[in-house]
PDB file of C-alpha atoms in Angstrom:
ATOM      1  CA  UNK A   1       0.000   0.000   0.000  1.00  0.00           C
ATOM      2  CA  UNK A   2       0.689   3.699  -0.318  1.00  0.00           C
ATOM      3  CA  UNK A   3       1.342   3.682   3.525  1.00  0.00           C
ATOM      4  CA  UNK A   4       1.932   2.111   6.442  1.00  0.00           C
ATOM      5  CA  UNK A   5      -1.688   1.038   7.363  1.00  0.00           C
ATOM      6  CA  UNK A   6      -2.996   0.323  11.688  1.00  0.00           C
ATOM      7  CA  UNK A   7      -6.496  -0.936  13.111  1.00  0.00           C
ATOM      8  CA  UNK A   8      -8.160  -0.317  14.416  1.00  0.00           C
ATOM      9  CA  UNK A   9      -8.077   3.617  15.249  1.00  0.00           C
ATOM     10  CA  UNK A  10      -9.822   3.109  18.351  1.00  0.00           C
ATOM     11  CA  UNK A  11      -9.995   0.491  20.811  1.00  0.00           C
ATOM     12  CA  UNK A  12     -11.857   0.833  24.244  1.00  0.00           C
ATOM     13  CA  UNK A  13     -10.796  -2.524  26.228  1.00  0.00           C
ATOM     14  CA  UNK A  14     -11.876  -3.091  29.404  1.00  0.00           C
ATOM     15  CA  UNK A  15      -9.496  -4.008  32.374  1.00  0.00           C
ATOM     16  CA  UNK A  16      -8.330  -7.717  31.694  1.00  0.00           C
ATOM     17  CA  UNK A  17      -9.256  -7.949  28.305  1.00  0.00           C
ATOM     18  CA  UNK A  18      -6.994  -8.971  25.896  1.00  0.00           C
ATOM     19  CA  UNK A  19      -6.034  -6.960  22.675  1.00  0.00           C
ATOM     20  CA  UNK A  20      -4.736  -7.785  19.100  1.00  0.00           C
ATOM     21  CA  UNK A  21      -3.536  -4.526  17.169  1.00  0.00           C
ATOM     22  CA  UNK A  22      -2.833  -4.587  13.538  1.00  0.00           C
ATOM     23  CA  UNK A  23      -0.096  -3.234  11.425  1.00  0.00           C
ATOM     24  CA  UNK A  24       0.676  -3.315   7.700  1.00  0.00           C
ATOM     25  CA  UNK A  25       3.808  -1.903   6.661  1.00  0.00           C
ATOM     26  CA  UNK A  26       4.848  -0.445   3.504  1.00  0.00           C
ATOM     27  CA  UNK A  27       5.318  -3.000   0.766  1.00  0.00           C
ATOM     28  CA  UNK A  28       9.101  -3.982   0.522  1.00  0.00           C
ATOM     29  CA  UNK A  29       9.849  -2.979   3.693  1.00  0.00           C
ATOM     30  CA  UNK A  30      12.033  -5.051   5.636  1.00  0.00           C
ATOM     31  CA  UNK A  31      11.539  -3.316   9.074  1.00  0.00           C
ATOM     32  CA  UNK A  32       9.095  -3.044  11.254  1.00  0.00           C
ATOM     33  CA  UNK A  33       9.019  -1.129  14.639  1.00  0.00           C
ATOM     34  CA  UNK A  34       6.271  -0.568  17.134  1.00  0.00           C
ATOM     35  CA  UNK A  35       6.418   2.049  19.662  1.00  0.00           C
ATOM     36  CA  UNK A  36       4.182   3.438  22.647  1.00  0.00           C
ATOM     37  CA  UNK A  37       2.987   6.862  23.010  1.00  0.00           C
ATOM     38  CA  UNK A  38       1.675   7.719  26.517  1.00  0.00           C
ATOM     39  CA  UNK A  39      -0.715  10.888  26.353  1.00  0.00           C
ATOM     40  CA  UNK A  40       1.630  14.060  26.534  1.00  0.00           C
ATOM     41  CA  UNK A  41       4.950  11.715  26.397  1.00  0.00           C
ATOM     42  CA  UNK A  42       7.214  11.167  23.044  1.00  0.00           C
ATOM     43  CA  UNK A  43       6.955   7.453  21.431  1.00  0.00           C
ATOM     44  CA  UNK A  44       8.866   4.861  23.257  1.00  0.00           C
ATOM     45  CA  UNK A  45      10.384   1.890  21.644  1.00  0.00           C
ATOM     46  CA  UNK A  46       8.360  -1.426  21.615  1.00  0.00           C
ATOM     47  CA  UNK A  47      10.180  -3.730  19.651  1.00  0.00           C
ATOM     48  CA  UNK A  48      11.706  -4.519  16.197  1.00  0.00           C
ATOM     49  CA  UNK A  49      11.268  -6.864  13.851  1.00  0.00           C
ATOM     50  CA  UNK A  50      13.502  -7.340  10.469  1.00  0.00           C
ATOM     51  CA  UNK A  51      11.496  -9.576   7.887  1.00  0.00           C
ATOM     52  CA  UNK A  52       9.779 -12.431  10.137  1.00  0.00           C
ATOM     53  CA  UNK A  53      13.146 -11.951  12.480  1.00  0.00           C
ATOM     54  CA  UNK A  54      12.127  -9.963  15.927  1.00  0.00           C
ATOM     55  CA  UNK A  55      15.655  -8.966  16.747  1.00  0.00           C
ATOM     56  CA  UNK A  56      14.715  -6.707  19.579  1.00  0.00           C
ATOM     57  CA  UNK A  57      12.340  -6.659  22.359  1.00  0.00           C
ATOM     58  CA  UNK A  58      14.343  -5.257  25.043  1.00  0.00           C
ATOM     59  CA  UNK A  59      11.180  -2.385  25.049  1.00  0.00           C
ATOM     60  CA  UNK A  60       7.984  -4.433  25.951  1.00  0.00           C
ATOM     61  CA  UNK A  61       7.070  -3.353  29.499  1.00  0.00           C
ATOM     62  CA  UNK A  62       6.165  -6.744  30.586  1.00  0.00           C
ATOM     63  CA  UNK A  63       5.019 -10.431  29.267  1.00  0.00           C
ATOM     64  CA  UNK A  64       1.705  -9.433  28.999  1.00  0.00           C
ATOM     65  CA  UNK A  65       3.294  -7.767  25.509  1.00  0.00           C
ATOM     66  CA  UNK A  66       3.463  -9.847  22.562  1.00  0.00           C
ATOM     67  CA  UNK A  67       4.394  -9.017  18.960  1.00  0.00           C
ATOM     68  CA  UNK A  68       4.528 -11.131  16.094  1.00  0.00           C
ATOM     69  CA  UNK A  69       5.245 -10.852  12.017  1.00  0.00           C
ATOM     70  CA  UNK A  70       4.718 -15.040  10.804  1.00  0.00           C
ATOM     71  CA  UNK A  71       5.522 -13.985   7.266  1.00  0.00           C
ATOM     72  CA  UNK A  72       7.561 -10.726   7.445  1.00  0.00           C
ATOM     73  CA  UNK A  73       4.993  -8.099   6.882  1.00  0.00           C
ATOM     74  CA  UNK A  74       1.978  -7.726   8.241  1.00  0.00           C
ATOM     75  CA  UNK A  75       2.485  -7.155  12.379  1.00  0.00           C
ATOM     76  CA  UNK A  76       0.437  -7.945  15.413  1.00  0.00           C
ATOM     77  CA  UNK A  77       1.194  -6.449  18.836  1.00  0.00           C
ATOM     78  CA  UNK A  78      -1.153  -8.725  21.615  1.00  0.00           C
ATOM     79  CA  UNK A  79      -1.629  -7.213  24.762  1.00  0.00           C
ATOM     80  CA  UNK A  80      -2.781  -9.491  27.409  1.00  0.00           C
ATOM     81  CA  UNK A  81      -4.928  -9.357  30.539  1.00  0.00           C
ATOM     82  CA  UNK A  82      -4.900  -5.439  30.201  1.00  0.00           C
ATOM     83  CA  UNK A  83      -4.485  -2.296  32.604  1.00  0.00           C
ATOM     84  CA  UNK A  84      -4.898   0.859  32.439  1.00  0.00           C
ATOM     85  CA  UNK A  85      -1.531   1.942  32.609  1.00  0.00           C
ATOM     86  CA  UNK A  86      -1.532   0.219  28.828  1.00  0.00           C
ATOM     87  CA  UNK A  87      -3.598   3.224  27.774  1.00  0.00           C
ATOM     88  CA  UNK A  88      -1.462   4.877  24.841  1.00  0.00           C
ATOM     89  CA  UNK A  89      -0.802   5.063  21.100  1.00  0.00           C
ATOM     90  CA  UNK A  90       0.670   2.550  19.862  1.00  0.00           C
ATOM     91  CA  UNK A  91       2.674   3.613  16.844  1.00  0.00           C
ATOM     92  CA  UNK A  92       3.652   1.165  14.086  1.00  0.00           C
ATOM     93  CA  UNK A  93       6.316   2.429  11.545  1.00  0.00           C
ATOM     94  CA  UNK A  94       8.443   0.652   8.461  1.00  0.00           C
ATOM     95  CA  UNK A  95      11.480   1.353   6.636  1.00  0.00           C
ATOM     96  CA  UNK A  96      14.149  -0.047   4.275  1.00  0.00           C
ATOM     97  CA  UNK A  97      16.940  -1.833   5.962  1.00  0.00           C
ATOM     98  CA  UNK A  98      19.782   0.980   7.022  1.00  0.00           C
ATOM     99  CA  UNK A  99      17.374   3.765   6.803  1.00  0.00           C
ATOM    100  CA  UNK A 100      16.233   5.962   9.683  1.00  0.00           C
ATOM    101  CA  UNK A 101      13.776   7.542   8.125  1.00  0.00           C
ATOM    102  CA  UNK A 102      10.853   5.770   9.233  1.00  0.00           C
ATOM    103  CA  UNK A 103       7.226   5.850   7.783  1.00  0.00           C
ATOM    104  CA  UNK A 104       4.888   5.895  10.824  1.00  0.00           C
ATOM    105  CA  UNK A 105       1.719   4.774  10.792  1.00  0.00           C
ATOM    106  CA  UNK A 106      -1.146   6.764  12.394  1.00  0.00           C
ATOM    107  CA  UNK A 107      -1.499   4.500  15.241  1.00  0.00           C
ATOM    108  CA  UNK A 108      -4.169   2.635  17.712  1.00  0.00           C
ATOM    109  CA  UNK A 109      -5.690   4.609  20.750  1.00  0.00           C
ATOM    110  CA  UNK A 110      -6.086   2.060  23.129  1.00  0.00           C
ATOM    111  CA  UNK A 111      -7.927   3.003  26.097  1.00  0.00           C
ATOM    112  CA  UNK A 112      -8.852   0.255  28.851  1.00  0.00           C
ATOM    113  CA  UNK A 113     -11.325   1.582  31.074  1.00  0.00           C
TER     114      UNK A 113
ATOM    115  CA  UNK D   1      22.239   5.765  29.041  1.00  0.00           C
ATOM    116  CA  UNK D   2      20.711   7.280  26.155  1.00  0.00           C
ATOM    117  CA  UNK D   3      18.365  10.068  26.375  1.00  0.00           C
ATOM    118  CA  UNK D   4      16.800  13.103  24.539  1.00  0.00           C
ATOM    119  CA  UNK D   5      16.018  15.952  26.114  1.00  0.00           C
ATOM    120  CA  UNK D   6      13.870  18.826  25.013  1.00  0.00           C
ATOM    121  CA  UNK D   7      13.270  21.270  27.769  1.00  0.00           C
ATOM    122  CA  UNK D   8      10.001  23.244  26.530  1.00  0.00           C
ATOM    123  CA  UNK D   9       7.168  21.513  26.344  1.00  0.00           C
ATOM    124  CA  UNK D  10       5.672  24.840  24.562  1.00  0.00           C
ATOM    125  CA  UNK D  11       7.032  27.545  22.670  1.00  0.00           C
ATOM    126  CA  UNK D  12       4.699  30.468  21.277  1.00  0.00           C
ATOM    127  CA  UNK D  13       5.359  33.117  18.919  1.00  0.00           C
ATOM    128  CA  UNK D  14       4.317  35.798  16.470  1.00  0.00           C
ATOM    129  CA  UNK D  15       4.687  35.138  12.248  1.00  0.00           C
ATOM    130  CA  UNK D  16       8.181  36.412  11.551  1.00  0.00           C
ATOM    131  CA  UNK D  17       9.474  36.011  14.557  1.00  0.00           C
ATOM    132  CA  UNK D  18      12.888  33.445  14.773  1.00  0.00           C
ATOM    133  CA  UNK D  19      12.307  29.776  16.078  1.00  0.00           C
ATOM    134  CA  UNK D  20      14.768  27.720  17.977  1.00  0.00           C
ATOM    135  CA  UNK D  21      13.517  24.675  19.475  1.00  0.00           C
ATOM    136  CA  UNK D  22      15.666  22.942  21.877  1.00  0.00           C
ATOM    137  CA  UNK D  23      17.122  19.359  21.914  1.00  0.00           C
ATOM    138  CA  UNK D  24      20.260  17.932  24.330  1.00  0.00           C
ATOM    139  CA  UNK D  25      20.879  14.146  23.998  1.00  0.00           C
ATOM    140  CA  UNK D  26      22.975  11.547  26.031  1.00  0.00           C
ATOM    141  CA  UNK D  27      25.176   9.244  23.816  1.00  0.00           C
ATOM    142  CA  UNK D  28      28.183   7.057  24.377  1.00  0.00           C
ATOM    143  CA  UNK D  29      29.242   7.053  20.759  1.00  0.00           C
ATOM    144  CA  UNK D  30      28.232   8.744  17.902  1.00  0.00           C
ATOM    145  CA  UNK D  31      24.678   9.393  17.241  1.00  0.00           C
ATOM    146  CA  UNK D  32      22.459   9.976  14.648  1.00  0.00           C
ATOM    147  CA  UNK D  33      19.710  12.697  15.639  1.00  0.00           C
ATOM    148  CA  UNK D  34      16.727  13.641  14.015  1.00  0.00           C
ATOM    149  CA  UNK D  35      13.776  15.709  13.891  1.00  0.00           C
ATOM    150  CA  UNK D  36      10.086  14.579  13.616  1.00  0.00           C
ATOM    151  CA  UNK D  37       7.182  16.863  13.264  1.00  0.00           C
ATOM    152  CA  UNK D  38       3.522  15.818  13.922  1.00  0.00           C
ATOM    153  CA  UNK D  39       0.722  18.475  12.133  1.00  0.00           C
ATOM    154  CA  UNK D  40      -2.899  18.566  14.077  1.00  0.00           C
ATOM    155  CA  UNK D  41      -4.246  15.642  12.723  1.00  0.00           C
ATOM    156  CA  UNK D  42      -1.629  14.176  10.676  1.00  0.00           C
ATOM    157  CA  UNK D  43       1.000  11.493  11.573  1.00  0.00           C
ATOM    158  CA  UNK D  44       4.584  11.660  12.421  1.00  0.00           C
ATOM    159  CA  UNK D  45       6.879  12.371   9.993  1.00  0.00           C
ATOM    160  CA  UNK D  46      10.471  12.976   9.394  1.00  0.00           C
ATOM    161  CA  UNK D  47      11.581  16.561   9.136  1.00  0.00           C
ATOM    162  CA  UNK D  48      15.320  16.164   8.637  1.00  0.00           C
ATOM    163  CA  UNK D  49      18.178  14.238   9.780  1.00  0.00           C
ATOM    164  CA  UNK D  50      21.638  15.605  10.590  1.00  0.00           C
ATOM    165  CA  UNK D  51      23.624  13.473   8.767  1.00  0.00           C
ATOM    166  CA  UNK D  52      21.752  14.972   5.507  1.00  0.00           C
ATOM    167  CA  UNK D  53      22.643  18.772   6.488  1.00  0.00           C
ATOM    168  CA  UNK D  54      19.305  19.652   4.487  1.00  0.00           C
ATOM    169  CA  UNK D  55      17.125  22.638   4.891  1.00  0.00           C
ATOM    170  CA  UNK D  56      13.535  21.270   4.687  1.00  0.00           C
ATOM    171  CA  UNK D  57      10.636  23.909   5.017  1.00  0.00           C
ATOM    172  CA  UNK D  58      13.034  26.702   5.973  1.00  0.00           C
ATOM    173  CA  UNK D  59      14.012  24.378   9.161  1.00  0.00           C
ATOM    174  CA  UNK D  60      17.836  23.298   9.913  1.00  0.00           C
ATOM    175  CA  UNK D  61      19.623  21.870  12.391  1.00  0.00           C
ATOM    176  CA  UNK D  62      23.430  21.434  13.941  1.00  0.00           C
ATOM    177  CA  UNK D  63      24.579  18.895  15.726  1.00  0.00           C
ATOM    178  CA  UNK D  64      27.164  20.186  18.385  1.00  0.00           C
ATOM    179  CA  UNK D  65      28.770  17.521  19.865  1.00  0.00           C
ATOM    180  CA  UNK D  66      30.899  19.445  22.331  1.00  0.00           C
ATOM    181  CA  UNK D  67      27.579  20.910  23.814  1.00  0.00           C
ATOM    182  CA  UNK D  68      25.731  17.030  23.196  1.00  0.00           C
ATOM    183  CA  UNK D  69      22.914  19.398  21.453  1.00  0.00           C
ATOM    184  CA  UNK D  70      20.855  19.619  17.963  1.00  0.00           C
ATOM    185  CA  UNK D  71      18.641  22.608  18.102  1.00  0.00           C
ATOM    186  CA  UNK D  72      16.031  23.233  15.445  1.00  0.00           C
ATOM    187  CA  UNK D  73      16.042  26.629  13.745  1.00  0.00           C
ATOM    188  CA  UNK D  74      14.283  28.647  11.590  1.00  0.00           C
ATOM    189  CA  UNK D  75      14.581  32.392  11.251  1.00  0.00           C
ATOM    190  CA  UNK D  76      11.120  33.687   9.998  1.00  0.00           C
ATOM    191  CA  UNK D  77       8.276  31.439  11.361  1.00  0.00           C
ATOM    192  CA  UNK D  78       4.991  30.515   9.754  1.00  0.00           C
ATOM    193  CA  UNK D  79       1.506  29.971  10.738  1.00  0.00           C
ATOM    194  CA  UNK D  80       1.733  26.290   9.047  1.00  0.00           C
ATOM    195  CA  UNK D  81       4.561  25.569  11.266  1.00  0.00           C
ATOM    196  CA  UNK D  82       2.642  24.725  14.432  1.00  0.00           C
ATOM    197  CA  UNK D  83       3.057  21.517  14.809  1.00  0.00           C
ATOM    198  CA  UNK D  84       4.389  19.325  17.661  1.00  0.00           C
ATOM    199  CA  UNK D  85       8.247  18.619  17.340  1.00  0.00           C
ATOM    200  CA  UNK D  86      10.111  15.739  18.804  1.00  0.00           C
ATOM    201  CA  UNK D  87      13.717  15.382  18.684  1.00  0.00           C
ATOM    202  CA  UNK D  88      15.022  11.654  18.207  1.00  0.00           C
ATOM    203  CA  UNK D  89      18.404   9.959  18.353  1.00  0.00           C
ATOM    204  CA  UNK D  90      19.004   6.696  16.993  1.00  0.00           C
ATOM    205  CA  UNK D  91      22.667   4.044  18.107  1.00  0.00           C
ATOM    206  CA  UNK D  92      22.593   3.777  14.938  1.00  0.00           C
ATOM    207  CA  UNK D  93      23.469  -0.584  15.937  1.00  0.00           C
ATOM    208  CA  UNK D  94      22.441  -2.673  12.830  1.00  0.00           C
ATOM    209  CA  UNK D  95      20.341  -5.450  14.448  1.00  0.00           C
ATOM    210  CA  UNK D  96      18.567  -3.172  16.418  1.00  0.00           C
ATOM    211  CA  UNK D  97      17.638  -1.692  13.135  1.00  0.00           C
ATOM    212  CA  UNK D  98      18.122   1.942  13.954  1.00  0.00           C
ATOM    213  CA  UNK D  99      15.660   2.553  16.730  1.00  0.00           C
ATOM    214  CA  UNK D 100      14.874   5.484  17.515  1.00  0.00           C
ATOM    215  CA  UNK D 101      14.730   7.386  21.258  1.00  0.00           C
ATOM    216  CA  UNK D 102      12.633  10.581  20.903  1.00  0.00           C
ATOM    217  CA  UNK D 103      12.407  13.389  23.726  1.00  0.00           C
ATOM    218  CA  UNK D 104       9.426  14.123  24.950  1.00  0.00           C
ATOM    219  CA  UNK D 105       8.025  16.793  22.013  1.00  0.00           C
ATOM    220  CA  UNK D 106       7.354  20.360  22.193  1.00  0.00           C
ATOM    221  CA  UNK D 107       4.543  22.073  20.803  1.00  0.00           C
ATOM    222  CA  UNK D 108       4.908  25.134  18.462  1.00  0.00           C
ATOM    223  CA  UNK D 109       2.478  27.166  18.388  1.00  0.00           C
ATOM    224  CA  UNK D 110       2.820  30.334  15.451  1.00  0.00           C
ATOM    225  CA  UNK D 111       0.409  33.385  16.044  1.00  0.00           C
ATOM    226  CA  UNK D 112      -0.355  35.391  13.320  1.00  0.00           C
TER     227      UNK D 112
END
């Protein structure tokens, strides 16, 4: 696609419930990065993933956080069993290999209530 | 440990009037920095990257490593340039893919 593509826009979860966000990256692109945006706060780093290969996930808060890409593009990030301090943007972005600059997605509001 | 800092979480000022937005970092090594910009609505989106010493929209930016700082400039500011700004840093370490460590954004805000 023309961009890198999230969904939904809007999630309200309740406390507890578990939560599958999507991501679909620019075509071609080899890596794939989610962050997490906390309300007045600049994105953190999530994790990485190059092709299928997650080569980094020194950035998910705790093992309630899971992110997967089975065929090296499209993404899912899994939040289990969630709280509210998960209540952020979660920002998905792509890019060639060796280039910083990233295309972000416009990211998932997840609020759990 | 690595860390961006950008001290103003707002700046405000009149059309015309010179822009400097502030960004320190912490870095054992040798960084690459960058600056993202986020328009009301819009997503984030690279504005420039030092290692590119490009002028994009009128915007530059030095990196200083004696002072550890990469301030954003831009002498005669426009209404269209209130945006939040976040300053980003990235080890630059191949299997980590370039990941990125952004401040914590500040908010320009251009009154006409």
């Amino acid at each position: 696609g023309a961009g890198v593509s999230q969904s939904p826009r809007y999630k309200v979860a309740k406390r507890g419930q578990d939560v599958a966000l999507r991501c679909d990256p620019i075509s071609g692109h080899v890596s794939l990065f989610w962050y997490q945006q906390a309300l007045g706060q600049g994105p953190e780093f999530l994790t990485y993933f190059q092709n299928e290969a997650q080569l980094d996930k020194s950035g998910l808060p705790s093992d309630r956080f899971f992110a997967e890409r089975p065929e090296g593009s499209v993404s899912t990030l899994k939040i289990q069993r969630t709280q509210q301090e998960d209540s952020a943007v979660y920002l998905c972005a792509s890019s060639l290999v060796g280039d910083y600059g990233y295309t972000f997605g416009s990211g998932t509001r997840l609020t759990v209530v | 440990a690595q860390r961006v800092t950008q001290p103003e979480k707002l700046l405000s000022v009149f059309k015309g009037a010179p822009v400097e937005l502030k960004c320190n970092y912490s870095y054992s090594g040798s960084p690459e920095l960058f600056w993202y910009v986020q328009y009301s609505r819009q997503r984030l989106q690279l504005l420039l990257r030092h290692i590119s010493r490009e002028s994009i929209k009128g915007f530059t930016a030095d990196l200083n490593k004696g002072e550890t700082s990469f301030h954003l400039k831009k002498p005669f500011a426009q209404e269209e340039d209130s945006a939040m700004y976040y300053c980003a840093l990235s080890s630059g370490i191949y299997n980590q893919g370039g990941k990125l460590i952004f401040g914590q954004g500040t908010e320009l805000s251009v009154k006409p």
